[in-house]
CSV table of C-alpha atoms in Angstrom, one decimal:
chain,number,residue,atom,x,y,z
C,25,UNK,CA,10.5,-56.2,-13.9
C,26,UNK,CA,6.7,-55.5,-12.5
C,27,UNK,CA,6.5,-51.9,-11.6
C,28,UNK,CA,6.5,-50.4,-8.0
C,29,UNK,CA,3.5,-50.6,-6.1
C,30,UNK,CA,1.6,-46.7,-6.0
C,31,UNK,CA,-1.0,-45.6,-3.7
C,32,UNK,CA,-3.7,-47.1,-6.2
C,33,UNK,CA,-2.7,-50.4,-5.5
C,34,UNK,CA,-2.8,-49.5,-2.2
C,35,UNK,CA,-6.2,-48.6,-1.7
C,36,UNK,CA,-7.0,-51.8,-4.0
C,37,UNK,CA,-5.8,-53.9,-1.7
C,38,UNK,CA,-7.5,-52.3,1.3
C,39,UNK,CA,-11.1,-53.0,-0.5
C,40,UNK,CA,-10.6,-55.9,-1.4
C,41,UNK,CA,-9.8,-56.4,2.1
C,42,UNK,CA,-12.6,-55.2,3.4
C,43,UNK,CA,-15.0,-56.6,1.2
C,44,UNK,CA,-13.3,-59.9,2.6
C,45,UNK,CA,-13.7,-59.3,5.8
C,46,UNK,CA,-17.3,-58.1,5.7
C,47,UNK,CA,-18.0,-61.4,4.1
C,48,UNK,CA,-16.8,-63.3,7.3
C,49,UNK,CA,-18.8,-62.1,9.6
C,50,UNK,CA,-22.3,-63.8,8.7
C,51,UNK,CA,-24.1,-65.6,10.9
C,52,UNK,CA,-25.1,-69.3,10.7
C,53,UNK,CA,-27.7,-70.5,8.4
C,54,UNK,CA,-27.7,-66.7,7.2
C,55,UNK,CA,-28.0,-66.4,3.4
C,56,UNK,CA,-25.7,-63.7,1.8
C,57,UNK,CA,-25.1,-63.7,-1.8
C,58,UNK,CA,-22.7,-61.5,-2.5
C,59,UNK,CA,-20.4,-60.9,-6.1
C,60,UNK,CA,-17.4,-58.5,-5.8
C,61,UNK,CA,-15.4,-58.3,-8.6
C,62,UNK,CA,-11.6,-56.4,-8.4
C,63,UNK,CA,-10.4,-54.6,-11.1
C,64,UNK,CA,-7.0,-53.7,-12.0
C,65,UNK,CA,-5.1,-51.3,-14.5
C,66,UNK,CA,-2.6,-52.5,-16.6
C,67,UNK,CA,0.1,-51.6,-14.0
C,68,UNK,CA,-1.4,-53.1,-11.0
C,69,UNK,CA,-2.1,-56.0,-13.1
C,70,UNK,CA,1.4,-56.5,-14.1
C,71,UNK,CA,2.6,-55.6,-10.0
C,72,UNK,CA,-0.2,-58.7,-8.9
C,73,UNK,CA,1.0,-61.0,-11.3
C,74,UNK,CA,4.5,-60.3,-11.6
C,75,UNK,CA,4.6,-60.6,-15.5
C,76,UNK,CA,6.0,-57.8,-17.5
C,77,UNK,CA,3.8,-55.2,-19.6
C,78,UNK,CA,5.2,-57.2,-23.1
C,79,UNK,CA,4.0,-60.6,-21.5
C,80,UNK,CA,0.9,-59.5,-20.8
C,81,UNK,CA,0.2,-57.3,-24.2
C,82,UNK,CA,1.8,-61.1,-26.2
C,83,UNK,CA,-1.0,-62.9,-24.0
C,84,UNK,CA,-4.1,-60.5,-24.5
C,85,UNK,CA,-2.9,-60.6,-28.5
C,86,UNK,CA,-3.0,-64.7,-28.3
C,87,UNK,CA,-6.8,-63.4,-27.7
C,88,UNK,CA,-7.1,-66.1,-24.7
C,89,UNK,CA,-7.1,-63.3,-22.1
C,90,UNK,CA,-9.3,-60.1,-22.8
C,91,UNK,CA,-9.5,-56.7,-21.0
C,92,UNK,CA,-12.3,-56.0,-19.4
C,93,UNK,CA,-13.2,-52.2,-21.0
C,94,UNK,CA,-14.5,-49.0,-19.0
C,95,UNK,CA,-14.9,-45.6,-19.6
C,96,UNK,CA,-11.4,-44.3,-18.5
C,97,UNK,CA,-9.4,-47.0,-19.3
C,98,UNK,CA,-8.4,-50.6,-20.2
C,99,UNK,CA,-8.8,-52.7,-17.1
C,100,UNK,CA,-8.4,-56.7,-16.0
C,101,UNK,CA,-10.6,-58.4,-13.8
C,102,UNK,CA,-10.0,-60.3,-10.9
C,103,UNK,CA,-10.6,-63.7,-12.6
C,104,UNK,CA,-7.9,-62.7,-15.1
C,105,UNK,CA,-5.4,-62.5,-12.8
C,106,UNK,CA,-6.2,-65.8,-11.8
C,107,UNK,CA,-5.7,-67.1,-14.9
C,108,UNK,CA,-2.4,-64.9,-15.5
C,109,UNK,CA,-1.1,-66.7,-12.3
C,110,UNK,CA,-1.7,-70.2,-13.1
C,111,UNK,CA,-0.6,-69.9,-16.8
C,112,UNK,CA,2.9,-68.3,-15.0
C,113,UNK,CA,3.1,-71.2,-13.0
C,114,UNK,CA,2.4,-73.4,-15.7
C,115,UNK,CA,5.3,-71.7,-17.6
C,116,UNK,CA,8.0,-71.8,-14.6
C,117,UNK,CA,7.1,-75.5,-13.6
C,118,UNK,CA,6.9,-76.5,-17.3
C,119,UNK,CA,8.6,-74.4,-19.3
C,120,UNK,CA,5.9,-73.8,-22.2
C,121,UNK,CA,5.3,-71.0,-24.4
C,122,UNK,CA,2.3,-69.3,-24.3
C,123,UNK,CA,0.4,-71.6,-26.8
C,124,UNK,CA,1.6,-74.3,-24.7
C,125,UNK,CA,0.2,-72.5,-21.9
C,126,UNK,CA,-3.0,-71.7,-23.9
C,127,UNK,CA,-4.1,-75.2,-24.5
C,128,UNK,CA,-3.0,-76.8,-20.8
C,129,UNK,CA,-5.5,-74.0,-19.5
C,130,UNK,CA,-8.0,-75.1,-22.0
C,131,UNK,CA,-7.3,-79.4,-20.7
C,132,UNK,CA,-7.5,-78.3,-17.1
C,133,UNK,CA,-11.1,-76.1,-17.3
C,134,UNK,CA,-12.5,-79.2,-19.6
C,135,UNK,CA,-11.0,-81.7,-16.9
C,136,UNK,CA,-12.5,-79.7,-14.2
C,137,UNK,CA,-15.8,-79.7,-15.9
C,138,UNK,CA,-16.1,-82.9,-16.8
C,139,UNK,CA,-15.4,-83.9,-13.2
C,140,UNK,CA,-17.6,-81.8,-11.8
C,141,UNK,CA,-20.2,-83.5,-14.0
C,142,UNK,CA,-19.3,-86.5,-12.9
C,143,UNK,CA,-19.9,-85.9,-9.9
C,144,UNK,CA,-23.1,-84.7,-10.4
C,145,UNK,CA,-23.9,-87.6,-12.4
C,146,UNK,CA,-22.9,-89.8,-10.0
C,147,UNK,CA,-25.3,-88.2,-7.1
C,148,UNK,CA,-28.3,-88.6,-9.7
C,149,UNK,CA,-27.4,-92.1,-10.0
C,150,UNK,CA,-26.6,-92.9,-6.4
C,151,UNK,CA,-30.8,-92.6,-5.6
C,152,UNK,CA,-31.6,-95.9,-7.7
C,153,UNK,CA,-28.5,-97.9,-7.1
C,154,UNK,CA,-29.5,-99.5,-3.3
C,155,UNK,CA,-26.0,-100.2,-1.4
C,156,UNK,CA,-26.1,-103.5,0.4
């Protein structure tokens, strides 16, 4: 069972929030690159994710998810819990194991690679080919 939500978590979700919304409010044709990156103890990992402290030490020993290290303490980033979330639905819809899970992760990044290329490939090609 994930643990109880603290005031941490709390104010977690409140910047995140508000890094969101200061995101929205750009104008058109205005350039804003902006990177924010959440991070998340081990407990508020486990709360966001809804897998249990063992599940997530058997994944981060399977070496296919790593912590993301800091002075105070072991932490997860934001892309992590990503990750977390669609190997859990992987393992609900499918019913793998966690090396199952590993290697569908693995198909589905290469699959989403090689379509993206595709793509790309296809734009490059799509300035000599004439359409009738």
């Amino acid at each position: 069972m994930p643990p109880k939500p603290d005031e941490n978590t709390a104010a977690l979700w409140q910047q995140l929030a508000d890094a969101q919304s200061s995101l929205i409010h750009v104008k058109i044709g205005e350039s804003i690159m902006a990177n924010v990156t959440v991070t998340f103890t081990i407990t508020e990992f486990c709360l966001h994710t809804g897998i249990s402290e063992e599940e997530l030490n058997e994944i981060v020993g399977l070496g296919w998810l790593n912590r993301v290290r800091s002075v105070k303490q072991r932490v997860f980033d934001d892309h992590a819990a990503i990750v977390v979330q669609r190997a859990v639905r992987l393992r609900h819809e499918l019913a793998l194991d966690w090396h199952g899970i590993a290697v569908a992760l693995t198909l589905m990044d290469d699959i989403a690679h090689l379509k993206q290329e595709n793509r790309l490939l296809r734009q490059r090609l799509s300035r000599f080919v004439t359409h009738p």
